[in-house]
mmCIF file of C-alpha atoms in Angstrom:
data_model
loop_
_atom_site.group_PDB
_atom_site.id
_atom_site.type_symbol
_atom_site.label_atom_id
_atom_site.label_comp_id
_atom_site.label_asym_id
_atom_site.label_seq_id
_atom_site.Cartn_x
_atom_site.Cartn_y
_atom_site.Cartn_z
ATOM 1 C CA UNK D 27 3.403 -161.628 59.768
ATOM 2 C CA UNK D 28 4.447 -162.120 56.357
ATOM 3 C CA UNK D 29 4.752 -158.100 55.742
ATOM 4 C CA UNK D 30 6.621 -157.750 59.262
ATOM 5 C CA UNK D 31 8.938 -160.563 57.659
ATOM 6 C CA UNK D 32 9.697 -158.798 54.558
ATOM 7 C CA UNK D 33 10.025 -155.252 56.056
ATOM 8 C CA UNK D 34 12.795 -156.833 58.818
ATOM 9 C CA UNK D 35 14.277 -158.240 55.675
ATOM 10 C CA UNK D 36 14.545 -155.088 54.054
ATOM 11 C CA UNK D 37 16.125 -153.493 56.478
ATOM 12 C CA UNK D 38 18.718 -156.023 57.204
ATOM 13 C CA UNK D 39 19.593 -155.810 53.249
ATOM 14 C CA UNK D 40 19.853 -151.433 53.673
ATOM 15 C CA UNK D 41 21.621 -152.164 56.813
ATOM 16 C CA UNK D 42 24.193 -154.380 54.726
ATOM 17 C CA UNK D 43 24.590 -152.000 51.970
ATOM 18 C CA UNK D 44 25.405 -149.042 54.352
ATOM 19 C CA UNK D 45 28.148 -151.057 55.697
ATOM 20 C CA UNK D 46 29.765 -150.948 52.262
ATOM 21 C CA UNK D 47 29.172 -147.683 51.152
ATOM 22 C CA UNK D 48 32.459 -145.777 49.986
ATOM 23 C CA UNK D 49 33.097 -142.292 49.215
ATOM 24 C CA UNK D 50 36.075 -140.961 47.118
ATOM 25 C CA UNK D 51 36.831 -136.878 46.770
ATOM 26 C CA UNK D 52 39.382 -134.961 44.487
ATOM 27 C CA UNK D 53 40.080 -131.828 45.601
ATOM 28 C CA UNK D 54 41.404 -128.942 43.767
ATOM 29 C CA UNK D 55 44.124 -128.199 46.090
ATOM 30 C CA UNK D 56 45.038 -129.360 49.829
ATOM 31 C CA UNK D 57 47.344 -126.206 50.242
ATOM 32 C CA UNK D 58 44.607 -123.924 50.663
ATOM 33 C CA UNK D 59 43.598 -122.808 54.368
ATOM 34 C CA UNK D 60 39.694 -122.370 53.599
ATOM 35 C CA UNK D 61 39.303 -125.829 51.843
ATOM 36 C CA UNK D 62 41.703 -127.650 54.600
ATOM 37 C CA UNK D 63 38.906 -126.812 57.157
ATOM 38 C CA UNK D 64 36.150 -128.230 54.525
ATOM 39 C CA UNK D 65 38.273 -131.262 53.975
ATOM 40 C CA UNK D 66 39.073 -132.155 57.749
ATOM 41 C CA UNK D 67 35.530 -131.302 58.696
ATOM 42 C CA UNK D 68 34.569 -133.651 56.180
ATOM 43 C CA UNK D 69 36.823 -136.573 57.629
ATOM 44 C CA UNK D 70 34.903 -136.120 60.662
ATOM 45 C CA UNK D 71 31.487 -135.999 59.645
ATOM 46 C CA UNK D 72 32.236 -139.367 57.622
ATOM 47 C CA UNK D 73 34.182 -141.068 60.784
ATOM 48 C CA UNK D 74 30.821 -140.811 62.505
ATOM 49 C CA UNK D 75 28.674 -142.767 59.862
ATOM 50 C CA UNK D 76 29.185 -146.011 60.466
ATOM 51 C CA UNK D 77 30.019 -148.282 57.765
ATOM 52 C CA UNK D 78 31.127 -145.234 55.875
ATOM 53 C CA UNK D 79 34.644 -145.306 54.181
ATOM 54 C CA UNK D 80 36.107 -141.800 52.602
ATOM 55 C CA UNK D 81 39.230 -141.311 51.313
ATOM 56 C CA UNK D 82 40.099 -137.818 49.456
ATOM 57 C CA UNK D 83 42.953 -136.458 47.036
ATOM 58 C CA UNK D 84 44.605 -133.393 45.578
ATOM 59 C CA UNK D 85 44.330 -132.412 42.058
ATOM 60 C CA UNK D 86 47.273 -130.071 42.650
ATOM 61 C CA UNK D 87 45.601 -127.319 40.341
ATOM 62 C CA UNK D 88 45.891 -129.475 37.784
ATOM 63 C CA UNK D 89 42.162 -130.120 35.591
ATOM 64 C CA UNK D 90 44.078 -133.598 33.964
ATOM 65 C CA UNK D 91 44.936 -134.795 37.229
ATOM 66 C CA UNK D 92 41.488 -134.332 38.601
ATOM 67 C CA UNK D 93 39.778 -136.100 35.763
ATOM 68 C CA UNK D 94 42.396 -139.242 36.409
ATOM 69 C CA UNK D 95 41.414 -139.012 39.630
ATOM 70 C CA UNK D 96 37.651 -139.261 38.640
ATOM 71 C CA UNK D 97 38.449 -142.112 36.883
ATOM 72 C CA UNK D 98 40.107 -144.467 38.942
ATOM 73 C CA UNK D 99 37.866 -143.891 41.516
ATOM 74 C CA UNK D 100 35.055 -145.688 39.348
ATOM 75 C CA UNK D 101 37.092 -148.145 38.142
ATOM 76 C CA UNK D 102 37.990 -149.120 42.073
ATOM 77 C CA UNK D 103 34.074 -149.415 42.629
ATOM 78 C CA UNK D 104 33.331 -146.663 44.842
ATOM 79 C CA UNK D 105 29.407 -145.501 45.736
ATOM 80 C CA UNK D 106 29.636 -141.935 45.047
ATOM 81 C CA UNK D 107 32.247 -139.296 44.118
ATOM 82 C CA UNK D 108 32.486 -135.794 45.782
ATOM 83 C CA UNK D 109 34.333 -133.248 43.764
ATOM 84 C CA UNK D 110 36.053 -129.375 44.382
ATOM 85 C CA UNK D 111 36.777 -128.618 40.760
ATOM 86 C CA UNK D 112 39.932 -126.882 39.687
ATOM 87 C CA UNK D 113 38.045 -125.456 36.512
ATOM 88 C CA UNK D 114 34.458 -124.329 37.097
ATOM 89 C CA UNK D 115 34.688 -124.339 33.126
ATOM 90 C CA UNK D 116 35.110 -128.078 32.707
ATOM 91 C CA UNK D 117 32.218 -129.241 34.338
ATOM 92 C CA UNK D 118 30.988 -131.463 31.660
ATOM 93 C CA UNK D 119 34.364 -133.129 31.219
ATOM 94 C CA UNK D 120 34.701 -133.978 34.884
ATOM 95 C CA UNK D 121 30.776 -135.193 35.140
ATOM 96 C CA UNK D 122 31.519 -137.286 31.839
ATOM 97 C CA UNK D 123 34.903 -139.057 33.831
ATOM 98 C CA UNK D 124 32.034 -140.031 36.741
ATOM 99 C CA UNK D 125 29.594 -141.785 34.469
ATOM 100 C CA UNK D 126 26.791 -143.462 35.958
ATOM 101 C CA UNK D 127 28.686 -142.892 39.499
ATOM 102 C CA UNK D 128 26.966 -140.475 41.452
ATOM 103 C CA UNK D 129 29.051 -137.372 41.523
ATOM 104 C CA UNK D 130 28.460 -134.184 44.012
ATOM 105 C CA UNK D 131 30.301 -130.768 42.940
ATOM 106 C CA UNK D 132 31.274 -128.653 46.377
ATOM 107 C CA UNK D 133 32.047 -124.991 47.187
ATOM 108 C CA UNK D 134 32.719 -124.187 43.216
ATOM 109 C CA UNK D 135 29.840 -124.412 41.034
ATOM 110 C CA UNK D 136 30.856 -126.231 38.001
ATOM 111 C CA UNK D 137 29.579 -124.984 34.358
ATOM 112 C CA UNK D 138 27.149 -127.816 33.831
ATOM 113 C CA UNK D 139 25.000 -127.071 36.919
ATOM 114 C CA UNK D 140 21.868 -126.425 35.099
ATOM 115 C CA UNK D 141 22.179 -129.709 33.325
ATOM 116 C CA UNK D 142 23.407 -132.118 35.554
ATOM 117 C CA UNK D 143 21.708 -135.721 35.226
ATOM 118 C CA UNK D 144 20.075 -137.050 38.032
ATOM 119 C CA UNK D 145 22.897 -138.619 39.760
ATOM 120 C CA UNK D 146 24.345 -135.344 40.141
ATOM 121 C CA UNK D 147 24.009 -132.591 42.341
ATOM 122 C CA UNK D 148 25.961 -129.473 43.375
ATOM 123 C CA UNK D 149 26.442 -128.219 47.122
ATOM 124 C CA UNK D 150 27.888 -125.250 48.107
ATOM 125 C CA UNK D 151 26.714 -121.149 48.991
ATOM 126 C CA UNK D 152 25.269 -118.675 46.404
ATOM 127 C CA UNK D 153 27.627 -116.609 45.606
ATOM 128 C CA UNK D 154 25.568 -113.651 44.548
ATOM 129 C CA UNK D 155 25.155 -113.318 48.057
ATOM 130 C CA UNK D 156 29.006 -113.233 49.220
ATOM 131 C CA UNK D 157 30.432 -110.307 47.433
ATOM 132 C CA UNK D 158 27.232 -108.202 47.346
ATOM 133 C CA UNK D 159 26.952 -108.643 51.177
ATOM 134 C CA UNK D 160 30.687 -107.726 51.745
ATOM 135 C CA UNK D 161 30.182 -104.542 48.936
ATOM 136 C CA UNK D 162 27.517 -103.212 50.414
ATOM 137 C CA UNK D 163 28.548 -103.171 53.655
ATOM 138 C CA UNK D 164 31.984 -101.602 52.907
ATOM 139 C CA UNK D 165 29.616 -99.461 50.714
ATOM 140 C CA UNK D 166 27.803 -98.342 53.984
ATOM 141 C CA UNK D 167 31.105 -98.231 56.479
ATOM 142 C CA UNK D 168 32.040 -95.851 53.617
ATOM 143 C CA UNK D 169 29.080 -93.467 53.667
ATOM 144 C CA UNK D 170 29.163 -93.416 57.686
ATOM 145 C CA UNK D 171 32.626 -92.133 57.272
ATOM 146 C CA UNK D 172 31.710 -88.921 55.284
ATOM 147 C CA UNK D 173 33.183 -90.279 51.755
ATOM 148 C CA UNK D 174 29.497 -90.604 49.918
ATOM 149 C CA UNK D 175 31.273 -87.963 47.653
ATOM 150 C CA UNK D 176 33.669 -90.082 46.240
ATOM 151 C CA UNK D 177 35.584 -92.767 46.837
ATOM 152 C CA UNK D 178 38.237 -94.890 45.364
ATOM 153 C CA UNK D 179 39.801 -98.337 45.940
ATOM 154 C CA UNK D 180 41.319 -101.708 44.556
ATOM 155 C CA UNK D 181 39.869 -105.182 43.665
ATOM 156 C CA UNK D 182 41.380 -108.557 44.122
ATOM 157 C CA UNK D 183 40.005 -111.738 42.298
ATOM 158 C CA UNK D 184 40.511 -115.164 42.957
ATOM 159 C CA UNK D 185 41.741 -117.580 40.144
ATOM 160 C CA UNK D 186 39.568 -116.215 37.003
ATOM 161 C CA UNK D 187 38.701 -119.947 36.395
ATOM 162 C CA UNK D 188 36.704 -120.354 39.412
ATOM 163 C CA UNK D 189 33.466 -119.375 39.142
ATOM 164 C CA UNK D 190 32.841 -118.168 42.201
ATOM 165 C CA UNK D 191 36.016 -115.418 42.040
ATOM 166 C CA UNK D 192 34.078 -114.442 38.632
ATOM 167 C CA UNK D 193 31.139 -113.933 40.531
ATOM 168 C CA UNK D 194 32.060 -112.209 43.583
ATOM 169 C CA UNK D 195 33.565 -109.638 41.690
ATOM 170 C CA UNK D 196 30.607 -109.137 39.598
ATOM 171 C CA UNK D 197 28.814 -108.967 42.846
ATOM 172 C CA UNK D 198 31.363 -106.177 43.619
ATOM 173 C CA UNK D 199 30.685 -104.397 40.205
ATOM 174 C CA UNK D 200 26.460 -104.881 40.658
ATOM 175 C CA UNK D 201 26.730 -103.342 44.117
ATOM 176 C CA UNK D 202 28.927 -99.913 42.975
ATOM 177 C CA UNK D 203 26.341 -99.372 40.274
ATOM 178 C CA UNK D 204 23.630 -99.114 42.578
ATOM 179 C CA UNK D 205 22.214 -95.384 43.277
ATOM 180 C CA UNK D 206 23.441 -95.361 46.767
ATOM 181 C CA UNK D 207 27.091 -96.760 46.515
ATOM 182 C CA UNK D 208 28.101 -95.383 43.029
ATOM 183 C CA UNK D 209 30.372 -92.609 44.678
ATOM 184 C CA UNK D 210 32.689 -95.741 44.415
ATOM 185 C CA UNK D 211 35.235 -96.188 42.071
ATOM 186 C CA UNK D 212 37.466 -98.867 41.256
ATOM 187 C CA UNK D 213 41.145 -97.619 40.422
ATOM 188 C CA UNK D 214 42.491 -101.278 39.344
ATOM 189 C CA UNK D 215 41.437 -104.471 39.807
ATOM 190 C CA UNK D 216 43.865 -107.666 39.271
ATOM 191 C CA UNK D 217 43.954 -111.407 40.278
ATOM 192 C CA UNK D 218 46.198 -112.689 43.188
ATOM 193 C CA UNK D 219 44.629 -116.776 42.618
ATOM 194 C CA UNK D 220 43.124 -116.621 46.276
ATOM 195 C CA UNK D 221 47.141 -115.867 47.629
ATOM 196 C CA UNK D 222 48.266 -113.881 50.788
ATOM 197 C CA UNK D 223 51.589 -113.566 49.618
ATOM 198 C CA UNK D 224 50.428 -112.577 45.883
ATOM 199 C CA UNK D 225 47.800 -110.397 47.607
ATOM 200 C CA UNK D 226 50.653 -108.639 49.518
ATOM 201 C CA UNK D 227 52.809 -108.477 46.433
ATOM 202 C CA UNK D 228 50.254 -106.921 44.238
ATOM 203 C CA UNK D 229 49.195 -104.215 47.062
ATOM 204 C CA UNK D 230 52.450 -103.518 47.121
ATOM 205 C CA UNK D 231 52.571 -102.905 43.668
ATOM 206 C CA UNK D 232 49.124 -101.005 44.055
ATOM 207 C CA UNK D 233 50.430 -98.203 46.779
ATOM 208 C CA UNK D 234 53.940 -97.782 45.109
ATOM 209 C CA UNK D 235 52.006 -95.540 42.644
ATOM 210 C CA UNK D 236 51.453 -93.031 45.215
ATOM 211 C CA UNK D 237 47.587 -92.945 44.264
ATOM 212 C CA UNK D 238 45.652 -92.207 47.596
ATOM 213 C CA UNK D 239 42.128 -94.905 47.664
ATOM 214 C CA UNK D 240 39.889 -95.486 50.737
ATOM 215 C CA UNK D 241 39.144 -98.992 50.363
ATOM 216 C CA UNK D 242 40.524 -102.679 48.955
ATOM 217 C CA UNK D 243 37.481 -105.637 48.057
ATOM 218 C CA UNK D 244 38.907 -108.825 47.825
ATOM 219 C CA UNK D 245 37.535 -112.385 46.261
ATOM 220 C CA UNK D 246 38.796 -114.118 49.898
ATOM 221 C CA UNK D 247 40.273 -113.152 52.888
ATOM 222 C CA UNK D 248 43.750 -114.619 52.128
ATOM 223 C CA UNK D 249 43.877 -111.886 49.733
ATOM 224 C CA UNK D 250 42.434 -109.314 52.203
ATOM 225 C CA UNK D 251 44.861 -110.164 54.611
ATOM 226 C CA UNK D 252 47.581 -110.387 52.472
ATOM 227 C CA UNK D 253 46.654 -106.443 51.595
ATOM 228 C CA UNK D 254 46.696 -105.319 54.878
ATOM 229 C CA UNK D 255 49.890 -106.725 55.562
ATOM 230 C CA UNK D 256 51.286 -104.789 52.636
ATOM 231 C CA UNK D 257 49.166 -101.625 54.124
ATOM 232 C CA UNK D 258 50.891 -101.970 57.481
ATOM 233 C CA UNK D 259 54.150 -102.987 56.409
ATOM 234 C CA UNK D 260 53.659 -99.537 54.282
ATOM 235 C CA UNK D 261 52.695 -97.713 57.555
ATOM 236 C CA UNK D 262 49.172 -97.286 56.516
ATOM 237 C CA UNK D 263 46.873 -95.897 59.467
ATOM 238 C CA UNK D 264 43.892 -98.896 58.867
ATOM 239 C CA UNK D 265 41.508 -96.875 60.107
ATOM 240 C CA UNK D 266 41.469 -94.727 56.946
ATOM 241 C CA UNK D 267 40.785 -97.634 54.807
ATOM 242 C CA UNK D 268 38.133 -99.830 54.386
ATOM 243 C CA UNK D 269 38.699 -103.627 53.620
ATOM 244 C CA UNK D 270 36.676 -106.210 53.073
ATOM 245 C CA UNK D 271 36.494 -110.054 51.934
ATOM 246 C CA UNK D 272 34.664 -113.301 52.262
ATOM 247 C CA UNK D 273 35.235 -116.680 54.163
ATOM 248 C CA UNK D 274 35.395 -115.620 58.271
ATOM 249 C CA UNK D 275 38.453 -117.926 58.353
ATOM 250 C CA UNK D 276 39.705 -117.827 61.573
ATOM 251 C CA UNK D 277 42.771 -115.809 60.624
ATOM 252 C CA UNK D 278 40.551 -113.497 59.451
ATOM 253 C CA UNK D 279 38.331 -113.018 62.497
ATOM 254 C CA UNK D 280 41.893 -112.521 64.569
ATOM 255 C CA UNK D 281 42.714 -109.771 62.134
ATOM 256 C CA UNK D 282 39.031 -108.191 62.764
ATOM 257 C CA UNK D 283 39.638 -108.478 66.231
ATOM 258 C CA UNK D 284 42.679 -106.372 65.939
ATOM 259 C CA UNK D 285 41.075 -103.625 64.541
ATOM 260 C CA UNK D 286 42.518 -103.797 60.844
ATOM 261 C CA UNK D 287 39.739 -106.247 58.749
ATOM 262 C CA UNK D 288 36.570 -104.224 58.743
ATOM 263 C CA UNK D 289 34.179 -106.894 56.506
ATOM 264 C CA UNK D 290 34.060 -110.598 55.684
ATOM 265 C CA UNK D 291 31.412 -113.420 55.008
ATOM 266 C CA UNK D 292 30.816 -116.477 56.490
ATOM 267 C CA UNK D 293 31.109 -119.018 54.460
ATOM 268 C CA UNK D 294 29.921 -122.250 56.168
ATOM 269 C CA UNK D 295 33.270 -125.163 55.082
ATOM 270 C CA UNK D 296 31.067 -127.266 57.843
ATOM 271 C CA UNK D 297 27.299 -127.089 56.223
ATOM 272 C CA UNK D 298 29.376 -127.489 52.540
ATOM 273 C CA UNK D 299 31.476 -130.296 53.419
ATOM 274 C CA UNK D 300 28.817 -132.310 55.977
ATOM 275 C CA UNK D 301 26.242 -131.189 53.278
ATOM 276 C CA UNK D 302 28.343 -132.807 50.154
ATOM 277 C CA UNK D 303 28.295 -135.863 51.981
ATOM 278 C CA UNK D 304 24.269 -136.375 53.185
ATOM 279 C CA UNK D 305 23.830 -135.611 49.443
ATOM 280 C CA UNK D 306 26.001 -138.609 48.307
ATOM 281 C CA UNK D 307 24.264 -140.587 50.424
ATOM 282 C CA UNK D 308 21.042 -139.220 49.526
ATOM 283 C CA UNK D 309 21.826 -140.272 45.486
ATOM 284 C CA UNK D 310 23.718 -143.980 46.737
ATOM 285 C CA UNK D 311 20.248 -144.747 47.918
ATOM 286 C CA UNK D 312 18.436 -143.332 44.837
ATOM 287 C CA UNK D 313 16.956 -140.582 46.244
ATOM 288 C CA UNK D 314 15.817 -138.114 44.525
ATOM 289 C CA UNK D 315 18.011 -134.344 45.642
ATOM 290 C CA UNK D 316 18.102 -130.895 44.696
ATOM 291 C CA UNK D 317 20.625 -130.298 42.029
ATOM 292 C CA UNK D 318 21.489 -127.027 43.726
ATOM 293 C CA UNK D 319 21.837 -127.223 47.725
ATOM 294 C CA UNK D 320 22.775 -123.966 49.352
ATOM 295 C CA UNK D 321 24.262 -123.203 52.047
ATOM 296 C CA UNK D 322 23.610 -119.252 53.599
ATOM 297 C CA UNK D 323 26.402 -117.133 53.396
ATOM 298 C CA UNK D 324 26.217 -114.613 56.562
ATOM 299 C CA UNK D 325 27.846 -110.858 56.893
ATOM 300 C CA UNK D 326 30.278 -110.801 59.738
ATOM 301 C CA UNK D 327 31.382 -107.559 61.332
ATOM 302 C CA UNK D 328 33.340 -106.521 64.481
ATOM 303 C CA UNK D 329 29.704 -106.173 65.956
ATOM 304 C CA UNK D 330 29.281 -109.960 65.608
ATOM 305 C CA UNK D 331 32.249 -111.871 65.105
ATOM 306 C CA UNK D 332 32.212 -113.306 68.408
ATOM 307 C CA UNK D 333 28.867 -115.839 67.214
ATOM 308 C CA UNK D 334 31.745 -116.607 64.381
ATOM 309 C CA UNK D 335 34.917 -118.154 66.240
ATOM 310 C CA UNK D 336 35.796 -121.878 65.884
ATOM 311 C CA UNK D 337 33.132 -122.555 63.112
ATOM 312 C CA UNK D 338 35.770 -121.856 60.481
#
């Protein structure tokens, strides 16, 4: 009787802490399409926990602002912090502003990952998978279309101090110096910070060289699409070029779907976000987590892009 007493008891006290159980997340930026579906998918997953209150806010770019934001959300008390850096580079500053506060990084992995303490923990998708998988596969479109003997095309990176822009295009670099796709050549290669509308500019730019290339890589598919609005807009036939990016935002799959986006990557905003949370929860209740929780990345092509609408 005595242990039935005590267990009822304990549960009572867990169900009592749940109740007040808060969640605080800085974002690097709100006025970005991709992390606007991992944000509001986020609000969702957190309106079903009961007990559960989550508030989030944007760092505007701006690493300071982020770290501020850090702060006063452990001096208001809250149970666990969730974080999109702006700088993959200043990991240690922003896990420093958290202090004992449990802290989970998401979507960019932050410097310190490979040293984070114990309340710490980092959720997002490898991205040594996301621009090999899109490479490759542009590398292979490529080879089906007869150009095996040489081809030449453009890269776009995201903002150079995300990690995962750095990484991508390394991805990119890995995959054209493999035997079978290193008829590939990259003419240029140049940021456009994630943009459309920098992405357009800088094709622009690109094409008013006259150079003739068969395909464009980009970090994102903001950027991709952004190039093959400047391709059209040009009067570029799409079916002699080859494009490809990462995300499967749904903008993207509607461009696929037209015929002009040959390649992108899923990148789950869903698993991330509803992953970032669990994991918060998970180091609330002093659980012990993985300090690296990935989420799959997934190849999406015209073949399959249908299995992809909606989840983005």
């Amino acid at each position: 009787m005595k242990k039935t007493l005590i267990a009822t008891g304990l549960v009572a006290l867990m169900g009592t802490t749940a109740a007040a159980q808060e969640i605080g997340a800085s974002f690097s930026r709100f006025d970005d399409n991709w992390l606007t579906v991992l944000r509001t998918g986020m609000v969702e997953y957190a309106g079903t926990i009961d007990g559960l209150s989550y508030q989030q806010e944007d760092a505007s770019d701006d690493l300071a602002k982020q770290i501020d934001q850090v702060r006063n959300f452990v001096a208001s008390g809250v149970d666990a912090i969730i974080v999109n850096i702006v700088d993959t580079s200043a990991g240690a500053a922003v896990s420093a502003a958290a202090g004992d506060t449990p802290l989970v990084y998401v979507n960019r992995e932050p410097d310190n990952v490979d040293v984070l303490p114990a309340t710490q923990a980092f959720v997002a998708s490898n991205e040594i998978e996301s621009g090999t998988l899109s490479a490759f596969e542009i590398c292979k479109n490529l080879r089906a279309d007869g150009k095996a003997g040489g081809a030449t095309g453009y890269l776009m990176n995201g903002q150079l101090s995300n990690q995962a822009a750095v990484q991508r295009s390394k991805d990119v670099h890995d995959v054209i110096g493999m035997d079978m796709c290193n008829f590939m050549t990259i003419i240029d290669e140049q940021t456009a910070n994630w943009s459309r509308d920098e992405a357009q500019d800088l094709m622009t730019n690109w094409m008013s060289s006259g150079e003739p290339f068969d395909f464009v890589l980009a970090n994102n598919d903001e950027m991709a699409i952004g190039a093959i609005q400047a391709m059209k807009a040009a009067g570029m036939d799409m079916a002699d070029v080859q494009v490809g990016g990462v995300d499967a935002s749904q903008d993207a799959l509607l461009t696929m779907a037209s015929g002009d986006y040959d390649v992108t990557v899923f990148q789950d905003s869903v698993g991330q976000g509803t992953g970032s949370i669990d994991t918060a929860l998970r180091l609330i209740a002093g659980e012990k987590v993985d300090k690296k929780v990935y989420i799959p990345f997934v190849l999406v092509t015209p073949a399959n892009m249908g299995d992809f609408l909606n989840k983005n």
